Tab-separated table of C-alpha atoms in Angstrom:
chain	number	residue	atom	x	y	z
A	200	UNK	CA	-8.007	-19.061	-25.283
A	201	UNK	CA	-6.203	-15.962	-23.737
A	202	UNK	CA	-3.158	-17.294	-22.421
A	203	UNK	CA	-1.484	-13.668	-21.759
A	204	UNK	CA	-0.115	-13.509	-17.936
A	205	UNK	CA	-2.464	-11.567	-15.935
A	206	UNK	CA	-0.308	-8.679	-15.574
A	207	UNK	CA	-0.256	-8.195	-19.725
A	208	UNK	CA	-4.045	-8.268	-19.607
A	209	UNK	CA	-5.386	-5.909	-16.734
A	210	UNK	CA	-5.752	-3.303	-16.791
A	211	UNK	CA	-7.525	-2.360	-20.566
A	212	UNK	CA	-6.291	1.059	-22.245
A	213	UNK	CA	-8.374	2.730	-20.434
A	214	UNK	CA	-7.700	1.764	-17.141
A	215	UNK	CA	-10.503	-0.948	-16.049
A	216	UNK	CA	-10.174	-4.091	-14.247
A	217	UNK	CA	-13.611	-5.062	-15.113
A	218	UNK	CA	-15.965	-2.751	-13.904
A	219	UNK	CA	-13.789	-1.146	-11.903
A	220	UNK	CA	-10.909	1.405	-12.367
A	221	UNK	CA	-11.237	4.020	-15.327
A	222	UNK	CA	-10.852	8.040	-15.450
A	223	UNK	CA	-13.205	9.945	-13.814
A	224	UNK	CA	-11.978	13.386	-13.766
A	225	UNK	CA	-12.612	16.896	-14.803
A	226	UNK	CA	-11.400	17.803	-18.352
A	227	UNK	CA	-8.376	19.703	-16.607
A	228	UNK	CA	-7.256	16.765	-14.658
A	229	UNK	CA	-7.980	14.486	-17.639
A	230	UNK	CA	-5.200	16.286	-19.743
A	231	UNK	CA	-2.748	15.701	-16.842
A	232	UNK	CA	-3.314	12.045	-16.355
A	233	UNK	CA	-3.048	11.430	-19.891
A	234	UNK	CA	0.099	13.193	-19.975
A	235	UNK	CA	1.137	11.016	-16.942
A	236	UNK	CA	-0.007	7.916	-18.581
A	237	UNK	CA	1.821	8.655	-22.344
A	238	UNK	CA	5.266	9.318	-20.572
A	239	UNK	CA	4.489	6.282	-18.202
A	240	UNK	CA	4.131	3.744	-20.899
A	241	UNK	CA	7.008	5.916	-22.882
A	242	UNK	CA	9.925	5.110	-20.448
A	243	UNK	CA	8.393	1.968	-19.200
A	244	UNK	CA	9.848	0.440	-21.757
A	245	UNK	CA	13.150	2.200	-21.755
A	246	UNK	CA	15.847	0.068	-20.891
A	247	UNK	CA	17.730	3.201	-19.131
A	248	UNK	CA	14.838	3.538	-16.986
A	249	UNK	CA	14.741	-0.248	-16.048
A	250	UNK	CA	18.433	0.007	-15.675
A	251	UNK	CA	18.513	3.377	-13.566
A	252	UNK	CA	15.194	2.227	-11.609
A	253	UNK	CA	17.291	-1.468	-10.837
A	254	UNK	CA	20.224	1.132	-9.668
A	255	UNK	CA	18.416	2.285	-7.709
A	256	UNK	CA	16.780	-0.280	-5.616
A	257	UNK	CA	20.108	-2.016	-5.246
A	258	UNK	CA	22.031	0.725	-3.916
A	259	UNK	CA	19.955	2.830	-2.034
A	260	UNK	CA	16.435	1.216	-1.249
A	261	UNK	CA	18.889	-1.800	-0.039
A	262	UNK	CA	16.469	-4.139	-2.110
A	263	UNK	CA	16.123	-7.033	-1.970
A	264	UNK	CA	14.606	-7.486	1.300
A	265	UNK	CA	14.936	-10.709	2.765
A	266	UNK	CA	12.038	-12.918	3.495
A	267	UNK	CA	12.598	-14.672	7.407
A	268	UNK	CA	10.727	-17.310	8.444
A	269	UNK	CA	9.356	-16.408	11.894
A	270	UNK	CA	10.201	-19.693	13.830
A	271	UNK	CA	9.322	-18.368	17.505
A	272	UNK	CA	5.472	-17.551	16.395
A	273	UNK	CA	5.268	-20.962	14.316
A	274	UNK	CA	6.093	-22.850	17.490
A	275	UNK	CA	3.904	-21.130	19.710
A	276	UNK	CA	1.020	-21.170	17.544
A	277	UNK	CA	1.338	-24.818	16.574
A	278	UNK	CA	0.338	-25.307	13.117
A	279	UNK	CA	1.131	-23.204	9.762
A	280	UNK	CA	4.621	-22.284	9.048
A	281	UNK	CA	4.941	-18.116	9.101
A	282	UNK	CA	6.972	-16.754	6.309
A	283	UNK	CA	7.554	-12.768	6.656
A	284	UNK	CA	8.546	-10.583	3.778
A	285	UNK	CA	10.256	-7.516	5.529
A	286	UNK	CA	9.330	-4.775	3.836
A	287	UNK	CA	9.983	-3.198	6.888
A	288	UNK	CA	13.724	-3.417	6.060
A	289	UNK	CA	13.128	-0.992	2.804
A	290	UNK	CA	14.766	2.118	3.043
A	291	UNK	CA	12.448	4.510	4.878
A	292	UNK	CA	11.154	1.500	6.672
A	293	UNK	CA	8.239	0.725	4.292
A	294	UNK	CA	7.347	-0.568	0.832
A	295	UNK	CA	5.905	2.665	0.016
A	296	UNK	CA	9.694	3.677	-1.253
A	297	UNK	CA	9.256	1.386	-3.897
A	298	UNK	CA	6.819	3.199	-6.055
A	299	UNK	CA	8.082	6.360	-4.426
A	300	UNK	CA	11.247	6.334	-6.269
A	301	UNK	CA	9.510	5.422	-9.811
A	302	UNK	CA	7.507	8.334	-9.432
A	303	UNK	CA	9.917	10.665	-8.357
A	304	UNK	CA	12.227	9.311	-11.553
A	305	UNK	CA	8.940	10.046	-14.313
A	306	UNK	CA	8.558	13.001	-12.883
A	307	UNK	CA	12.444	14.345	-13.184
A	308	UNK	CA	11.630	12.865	-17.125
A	309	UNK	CA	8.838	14.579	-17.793
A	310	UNK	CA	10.712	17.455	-16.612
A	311	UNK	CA	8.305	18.585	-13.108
A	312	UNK	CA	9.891	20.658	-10.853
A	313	UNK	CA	7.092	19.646	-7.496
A	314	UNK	CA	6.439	16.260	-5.953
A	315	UNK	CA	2.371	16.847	-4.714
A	316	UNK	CA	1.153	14.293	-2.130
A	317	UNK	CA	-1.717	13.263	0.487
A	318	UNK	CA	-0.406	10.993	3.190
A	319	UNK	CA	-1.887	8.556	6.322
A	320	UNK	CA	0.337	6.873	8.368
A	321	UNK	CA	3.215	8.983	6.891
A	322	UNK	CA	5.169	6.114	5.301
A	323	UNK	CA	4.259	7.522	1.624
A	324	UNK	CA	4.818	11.029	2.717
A	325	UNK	CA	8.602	9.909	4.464
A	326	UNK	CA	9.128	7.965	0.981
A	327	UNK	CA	7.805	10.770	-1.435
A	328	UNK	CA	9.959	13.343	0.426
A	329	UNK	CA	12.975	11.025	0.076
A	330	UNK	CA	12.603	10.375	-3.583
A	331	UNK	CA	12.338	14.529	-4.074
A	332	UNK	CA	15.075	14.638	-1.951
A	333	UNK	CA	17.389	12.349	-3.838
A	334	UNK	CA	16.060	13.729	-7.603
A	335	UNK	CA	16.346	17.792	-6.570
A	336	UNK	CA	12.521	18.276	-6.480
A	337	UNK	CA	10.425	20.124	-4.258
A	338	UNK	CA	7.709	18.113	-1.929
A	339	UNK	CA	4.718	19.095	-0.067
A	340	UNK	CA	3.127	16.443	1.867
A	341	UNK	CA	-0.811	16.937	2.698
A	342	UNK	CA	-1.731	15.224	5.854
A	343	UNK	CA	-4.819	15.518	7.998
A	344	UNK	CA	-4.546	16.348	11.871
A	345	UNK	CA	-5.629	13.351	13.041
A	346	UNK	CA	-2.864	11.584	11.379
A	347	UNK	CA	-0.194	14.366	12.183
A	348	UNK	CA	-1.036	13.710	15.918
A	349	UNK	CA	-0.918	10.091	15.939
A	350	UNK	CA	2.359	9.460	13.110
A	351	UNK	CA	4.561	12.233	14.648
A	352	UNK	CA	7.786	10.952	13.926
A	353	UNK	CA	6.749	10.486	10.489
A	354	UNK	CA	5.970	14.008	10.309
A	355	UNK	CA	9.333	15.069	11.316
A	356	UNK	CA	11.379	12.877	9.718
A	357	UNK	CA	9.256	14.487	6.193
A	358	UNK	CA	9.988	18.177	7.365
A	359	UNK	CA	13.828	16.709	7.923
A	360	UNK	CA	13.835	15.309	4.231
A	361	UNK	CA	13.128	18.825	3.415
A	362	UNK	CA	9.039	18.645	2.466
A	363	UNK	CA	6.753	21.089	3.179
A	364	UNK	CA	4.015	19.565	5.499
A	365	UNK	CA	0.509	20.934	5.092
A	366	UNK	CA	-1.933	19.739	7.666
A	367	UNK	CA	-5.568	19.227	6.613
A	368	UNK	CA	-8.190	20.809	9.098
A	369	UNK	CA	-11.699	19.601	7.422
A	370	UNK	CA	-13.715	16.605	7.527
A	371	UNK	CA	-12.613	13.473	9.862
A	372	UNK	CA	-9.082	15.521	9.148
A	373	UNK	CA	-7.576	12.066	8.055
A	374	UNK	CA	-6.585	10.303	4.511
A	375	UNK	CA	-9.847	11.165	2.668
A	376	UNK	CA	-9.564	14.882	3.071
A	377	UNK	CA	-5.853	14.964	3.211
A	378	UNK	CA	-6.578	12.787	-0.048
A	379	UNK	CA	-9.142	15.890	-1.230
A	380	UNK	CA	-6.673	18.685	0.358
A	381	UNK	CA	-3.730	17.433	-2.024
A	382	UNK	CA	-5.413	17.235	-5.181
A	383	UNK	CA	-6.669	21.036	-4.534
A	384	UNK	CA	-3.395	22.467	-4.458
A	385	UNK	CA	-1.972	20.209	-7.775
A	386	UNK	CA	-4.307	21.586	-9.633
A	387	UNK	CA	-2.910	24.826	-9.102
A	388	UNK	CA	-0.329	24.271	-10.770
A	389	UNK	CA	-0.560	21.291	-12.788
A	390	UNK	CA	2.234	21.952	-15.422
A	391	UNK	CA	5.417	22.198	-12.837
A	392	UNK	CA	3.906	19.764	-10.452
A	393	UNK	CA	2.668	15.988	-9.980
A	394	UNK	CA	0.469	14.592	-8.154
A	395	UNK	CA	2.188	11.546	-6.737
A	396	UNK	CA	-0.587	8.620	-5.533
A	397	UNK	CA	0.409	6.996	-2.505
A	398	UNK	CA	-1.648	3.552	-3.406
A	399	UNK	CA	-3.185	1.604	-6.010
A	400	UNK	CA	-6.364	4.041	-6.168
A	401	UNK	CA	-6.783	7.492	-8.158
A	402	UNK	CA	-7.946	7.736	-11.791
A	403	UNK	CA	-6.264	5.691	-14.672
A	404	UNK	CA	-3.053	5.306	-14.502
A	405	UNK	CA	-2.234	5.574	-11.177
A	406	UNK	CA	-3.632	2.148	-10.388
A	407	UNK	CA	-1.920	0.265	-12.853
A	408	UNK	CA	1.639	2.738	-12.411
A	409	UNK	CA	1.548	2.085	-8.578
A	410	UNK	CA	0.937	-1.744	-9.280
A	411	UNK	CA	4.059	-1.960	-11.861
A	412	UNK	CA	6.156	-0.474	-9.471
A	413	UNK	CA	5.226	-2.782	-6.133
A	414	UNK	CA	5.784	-5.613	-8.449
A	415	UNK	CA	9.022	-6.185	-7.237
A	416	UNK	CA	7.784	-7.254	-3.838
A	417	UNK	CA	6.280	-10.272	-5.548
A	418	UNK	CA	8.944	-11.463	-8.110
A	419	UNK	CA	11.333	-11.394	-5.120
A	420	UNK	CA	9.075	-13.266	-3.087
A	421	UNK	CA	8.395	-15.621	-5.171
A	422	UNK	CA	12.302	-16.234	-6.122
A	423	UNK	CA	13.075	-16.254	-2.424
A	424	UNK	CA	10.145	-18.718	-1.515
A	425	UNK	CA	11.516	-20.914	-3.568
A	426	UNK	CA	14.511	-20.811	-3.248
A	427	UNK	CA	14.214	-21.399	0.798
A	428	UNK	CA	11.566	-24.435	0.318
A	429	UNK	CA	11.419	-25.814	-3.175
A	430	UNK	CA	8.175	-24.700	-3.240
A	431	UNK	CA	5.608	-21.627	-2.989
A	432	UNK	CA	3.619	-20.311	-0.054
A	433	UNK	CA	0.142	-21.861	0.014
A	434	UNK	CA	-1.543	-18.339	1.257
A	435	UNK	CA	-0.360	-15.181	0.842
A	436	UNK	CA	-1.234	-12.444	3.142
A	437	UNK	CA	-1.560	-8.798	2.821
A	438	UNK	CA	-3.514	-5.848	4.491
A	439	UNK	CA	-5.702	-3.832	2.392
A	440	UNK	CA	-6.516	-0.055	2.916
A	441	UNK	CA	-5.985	1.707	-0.548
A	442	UNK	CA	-3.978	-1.510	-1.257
A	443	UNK	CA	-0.743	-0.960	-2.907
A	444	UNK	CA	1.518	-3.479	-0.511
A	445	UNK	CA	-0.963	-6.300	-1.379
A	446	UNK	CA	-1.108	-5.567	-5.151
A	447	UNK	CA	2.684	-5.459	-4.946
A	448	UNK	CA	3.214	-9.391	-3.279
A	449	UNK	CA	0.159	-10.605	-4.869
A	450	UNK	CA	1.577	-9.720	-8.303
A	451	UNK	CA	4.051	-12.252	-7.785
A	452	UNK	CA	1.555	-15.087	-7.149
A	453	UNK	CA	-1.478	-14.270	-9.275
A	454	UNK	CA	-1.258	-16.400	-11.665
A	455	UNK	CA	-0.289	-19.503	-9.183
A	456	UNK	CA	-2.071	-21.952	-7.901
A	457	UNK	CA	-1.864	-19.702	-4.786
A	458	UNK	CA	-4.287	-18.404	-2.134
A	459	UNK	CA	-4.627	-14.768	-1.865
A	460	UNK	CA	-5.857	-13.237	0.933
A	461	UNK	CA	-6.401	-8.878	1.462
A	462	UNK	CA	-6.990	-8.521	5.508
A	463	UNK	CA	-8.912	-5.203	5.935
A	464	UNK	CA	-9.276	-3.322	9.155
A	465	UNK	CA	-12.561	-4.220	11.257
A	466	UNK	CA	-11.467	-1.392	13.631
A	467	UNK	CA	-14.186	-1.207	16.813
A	468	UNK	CA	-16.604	-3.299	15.208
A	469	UNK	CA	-19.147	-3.399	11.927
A	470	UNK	CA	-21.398	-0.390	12.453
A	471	UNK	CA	-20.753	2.209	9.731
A	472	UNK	CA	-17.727	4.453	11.005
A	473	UNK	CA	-16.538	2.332	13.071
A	474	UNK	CA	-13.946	0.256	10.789
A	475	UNK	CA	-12.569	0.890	6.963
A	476	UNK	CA	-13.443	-2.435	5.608
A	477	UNK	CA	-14.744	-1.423	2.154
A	478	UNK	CA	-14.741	-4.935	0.221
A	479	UNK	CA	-16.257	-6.468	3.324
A	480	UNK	CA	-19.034	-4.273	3.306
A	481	UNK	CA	-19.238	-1.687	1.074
A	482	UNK	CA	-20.755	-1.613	-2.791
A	483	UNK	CA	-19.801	0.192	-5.929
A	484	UNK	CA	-19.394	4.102	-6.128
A	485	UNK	CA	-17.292	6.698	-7.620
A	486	UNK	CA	-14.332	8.490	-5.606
A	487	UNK	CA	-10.977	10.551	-6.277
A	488	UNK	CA	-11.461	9.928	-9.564
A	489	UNK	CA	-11.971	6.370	-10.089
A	490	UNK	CA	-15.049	3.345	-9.870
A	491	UNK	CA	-14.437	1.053	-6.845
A	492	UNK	CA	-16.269	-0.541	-4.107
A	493	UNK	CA	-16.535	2.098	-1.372
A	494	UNK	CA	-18.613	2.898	2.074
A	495	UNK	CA	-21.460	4.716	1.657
A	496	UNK	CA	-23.551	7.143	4.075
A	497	UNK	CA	-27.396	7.334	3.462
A	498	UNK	CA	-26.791	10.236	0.795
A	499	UNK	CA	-24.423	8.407	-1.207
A	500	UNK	CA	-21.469	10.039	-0.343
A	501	UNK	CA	-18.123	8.244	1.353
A	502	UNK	CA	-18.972	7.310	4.625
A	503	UNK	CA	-17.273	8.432	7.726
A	504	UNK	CA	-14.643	5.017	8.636
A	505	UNK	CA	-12.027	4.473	11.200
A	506	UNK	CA	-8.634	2.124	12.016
A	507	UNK	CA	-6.461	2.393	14.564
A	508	UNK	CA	-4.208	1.759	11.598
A	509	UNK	CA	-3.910	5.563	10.125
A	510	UNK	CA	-2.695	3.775	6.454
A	511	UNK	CA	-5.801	1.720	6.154
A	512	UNK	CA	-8.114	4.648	7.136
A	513	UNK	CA	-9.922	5.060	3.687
A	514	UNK	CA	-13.470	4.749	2.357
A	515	UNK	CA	-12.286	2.888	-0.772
A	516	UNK	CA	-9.787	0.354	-2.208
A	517	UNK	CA	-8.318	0.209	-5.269
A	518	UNK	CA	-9.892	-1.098	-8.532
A	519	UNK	CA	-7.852	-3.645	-9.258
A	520	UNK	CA	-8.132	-5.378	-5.695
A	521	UNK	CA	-12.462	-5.155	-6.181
A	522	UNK	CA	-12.133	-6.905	-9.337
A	523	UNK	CA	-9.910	-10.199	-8.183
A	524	UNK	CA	-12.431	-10.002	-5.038
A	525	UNK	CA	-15.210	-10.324	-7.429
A	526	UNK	CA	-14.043	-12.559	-9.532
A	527	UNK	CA	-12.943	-14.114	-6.635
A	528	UNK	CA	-9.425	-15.138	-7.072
A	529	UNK	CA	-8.635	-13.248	-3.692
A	530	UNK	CA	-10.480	-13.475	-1.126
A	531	UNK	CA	-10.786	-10.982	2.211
A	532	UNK	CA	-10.812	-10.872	5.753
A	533	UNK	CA	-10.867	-8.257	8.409
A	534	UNK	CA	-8.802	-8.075	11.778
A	535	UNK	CA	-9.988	-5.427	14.329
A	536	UNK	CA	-7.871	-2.868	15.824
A	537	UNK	CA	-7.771	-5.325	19.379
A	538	UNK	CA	-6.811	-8.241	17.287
A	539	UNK	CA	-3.786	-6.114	15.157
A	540	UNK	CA	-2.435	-4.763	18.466
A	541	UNK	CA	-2.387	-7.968	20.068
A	542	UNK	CA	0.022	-9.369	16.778
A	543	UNK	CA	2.060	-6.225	16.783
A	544	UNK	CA	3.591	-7.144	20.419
A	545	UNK	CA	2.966	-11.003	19.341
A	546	UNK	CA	5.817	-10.297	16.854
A	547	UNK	CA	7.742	-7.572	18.965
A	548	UNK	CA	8.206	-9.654	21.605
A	549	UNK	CA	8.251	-13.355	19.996
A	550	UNK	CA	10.919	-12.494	17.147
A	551	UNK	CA	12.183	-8.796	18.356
A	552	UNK	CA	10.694	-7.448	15.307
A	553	UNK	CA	8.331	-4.139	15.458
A	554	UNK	CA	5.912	-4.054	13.121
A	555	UNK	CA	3.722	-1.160	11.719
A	556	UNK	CA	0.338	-1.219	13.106
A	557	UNK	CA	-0.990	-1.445	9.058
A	558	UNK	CA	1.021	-5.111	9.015
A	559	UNK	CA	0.221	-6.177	12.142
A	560	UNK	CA	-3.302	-7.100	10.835
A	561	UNK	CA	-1.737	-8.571	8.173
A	562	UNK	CA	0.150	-11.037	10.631
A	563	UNK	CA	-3.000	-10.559	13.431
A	564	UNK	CA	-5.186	-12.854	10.496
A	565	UNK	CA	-2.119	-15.439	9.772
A	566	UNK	CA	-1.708	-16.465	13.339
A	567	UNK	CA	-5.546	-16.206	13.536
A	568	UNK	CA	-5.640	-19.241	10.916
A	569	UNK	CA	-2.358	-20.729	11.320
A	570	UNK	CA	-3.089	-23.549	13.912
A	571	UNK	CA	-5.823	-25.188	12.405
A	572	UNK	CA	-3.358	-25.394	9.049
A	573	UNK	CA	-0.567	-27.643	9.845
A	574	UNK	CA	1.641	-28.530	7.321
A	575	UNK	CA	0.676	-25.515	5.348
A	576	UNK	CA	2.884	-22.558	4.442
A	577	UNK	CA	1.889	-18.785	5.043
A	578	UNK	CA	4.032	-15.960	3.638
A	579	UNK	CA	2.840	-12.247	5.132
A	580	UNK	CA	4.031	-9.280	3.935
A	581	UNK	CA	5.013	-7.182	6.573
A	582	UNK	CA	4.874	-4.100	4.807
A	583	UNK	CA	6.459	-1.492	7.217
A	584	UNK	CA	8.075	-1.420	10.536
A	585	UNK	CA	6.911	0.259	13.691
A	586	UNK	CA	8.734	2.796	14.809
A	587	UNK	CA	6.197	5.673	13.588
A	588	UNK	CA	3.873	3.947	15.924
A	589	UNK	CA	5.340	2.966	18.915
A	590	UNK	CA	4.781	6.530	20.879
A	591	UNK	CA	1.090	6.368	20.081
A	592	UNK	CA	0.961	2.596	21.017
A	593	UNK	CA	2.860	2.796	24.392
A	594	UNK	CA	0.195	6.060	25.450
A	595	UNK	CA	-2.925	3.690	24.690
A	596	UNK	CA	-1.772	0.531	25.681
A	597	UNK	CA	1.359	0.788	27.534
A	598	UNK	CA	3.984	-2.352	26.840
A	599	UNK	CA	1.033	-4.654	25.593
A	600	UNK	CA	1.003	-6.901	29.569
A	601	UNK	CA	-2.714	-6.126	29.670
A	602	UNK	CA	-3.512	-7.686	26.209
């Protein structure tokens, strides 16, 4: 019997959870992932890479972040207690910083002089351009139009880091081309530049890299839970778009006798382009390199899909999240964009904490289950904080008295 933790055994050398994961790139791109991949697995075991990487997240991510147990929201909703780990309170006001950083350091190893990027909501883009920032590397930050629009802030706060932001006019103009847009211009210039993945998607290793480096999230949750309550969570929480903030608290739990539970964005309902809910309702296809489940139009291709949640807006999910949902040790839910609204001014206004529209369905399915589990523990991650949203939020729904 394999008694290996999971994290030892997935994913195999070649990048597969199962069926899912893998390499599926021109020869070009192949060359460059492998040379990705033989420096990853050269200074993850480095102990002055551990050491400067710990450095790091002590001094200037201001990790750990503190789990609080939202008190106001557990009275009012009656049942479950809710346990929040604030991301949000990352430097850069995300978790994305946390993988951010790790890339930024292999690159400045492997001796890369450009930090090459698609962004959604922003958060990875804001991160990424930090991380070149503090290792002397150039950025450039693909982002589609949509996005740009809707995320300003984000988008200044990159150009004030120093990036250079390119904004992506084809397609829906959102994470899928901006996705497409960045990959274009790496492979320009593959041997000074790396592509940085802002999730747990992309070919082999990206999935597994991303996931090492959002482990953190997890051990400290896990330390934290217990040391609050003397015992762990009995669900844990987590939105899902490409899924890099889930992988990163589920980590921590995945081997516990712990529910799991990936909250994916129904957006205006379940016709196709009308949400991004691709383990809900999607089936297994090739994109960006690797094999996940992903929506499909009528030809086969990635289907048109939509959040009001700009990070979540993507056709796919990573490999690793479609192989626990198969083999069922997580399991899914979706929250539409009504339902995450309603919890982002739930929280705002019950515990004076902003939330990014991403977590807020996140926290939108907790409360949505919480009173019918009393006595039960819930631990969300709140995986970013809300300031890059509040503009567009206040235009479409003013100061939430309608909701």
């Amino acid at each position: 019997m394999n008694h290996k933790p999971y994290l030892k055994q997935f994913p195999d050398e070649k990048g597969f959870f199962g069926a899912y994961g893998g390499s599926y790139v021109p020869e070009n791109i192949a060359k460059a992932m492998e040379e990705i991949n033989t420096a990853y697995n050269l200074i993850a075991q480095n102990s002055d890479f551990i050491a400067e990487l710990r450095k790091i997240r002590k001094h200037f991510q201001g990790r750990p972040t503190p789990i609080y147990f939202a008190h106001n929201l557990t009275h009012k909703y009656g049942g479950a207690g809710i346990y929040l780990k604030r991301e949000d309170l990352n430097h850069t006001g995300a978790h994305k910083l946390n993988h951010c950083m790790g890339e930024g350091l292999l690159a400045k190893f492997m001796g890369k002089k450009k930090l090459i990027a698609e962004t959604g909501a922003g958060q990875h883009g804001v991160a990424l351009a930090t991380a070149a920032a503090y290792f002397g590397l150039e950025c450039e930050i693909h982002m589609g139009e949509v996005d740009i629009a809707k995320e300003h802030p984000n988008v200044v706060r990159m150009k004030i880091l120093g990036a250079k932001v390119v904004p992506v006019s084809f397609g829906a103009k959102t994470l899928k081309e901006a996705v497409d847009s960045a990959f274009e211009a790496y492979l320009k210039d593959p041997i000074n530049s790396m592509y940085a993945i802002g999730s747990v998607v992309g070919p082999h290793p990206f999935p597994k890299m991303v996931r090492d480096f959002q482990t953190i999230v997890g051990v400290e949750s896990k330390e934290q839970f217990l040391e609050m309550t003397g015992e762990l969570p009995d669900i844990v929480i987590a939105c899902v778009g490409g899924g890099s903030n889930a992988m990163g608290i589920f980590s921590g739990f995945i081997d516990d006798a712990v529910e799991l539970i990936g909250v994916e964005p129904l957006g205006m309902g379940d016709a196709l382009g009308d949400h991004a809910a691709s383990l809900t309702y999607g089936s297994e296809g090739i994109m960006h390199g690797f094999n996940s489940i992903m929506l499909k139009s009528s030809d086969n291709n990635p289907a048109p899909v939509y959040s009001i949640a700009s990070g979540l807006d993507y056709p796919s999910v990573g490999p690793e999240h479609a192989y626990l949902h198969h083999i069922k040790r997580t399991q899914v839910a979706t929250i539409s964009d009504k339902e995450a609204i309603s919890a982002f001014f739930d929280l705002s206004k019950q515990e004076g904490i902003i939330p990014a529209i991403e977590s807020s369905h996140a926290l939108a399915h907790a409360l949505k289950i919480a009173p019918t589990l009393k006595g039960k523990k819930i631990l969300v991650n709140l995986s970013g904080r809300g300031d890059k949203d509040i503009d567009f939020v206040v235009e479409k729904y003013g100061y939430g008295e309608s909701l």
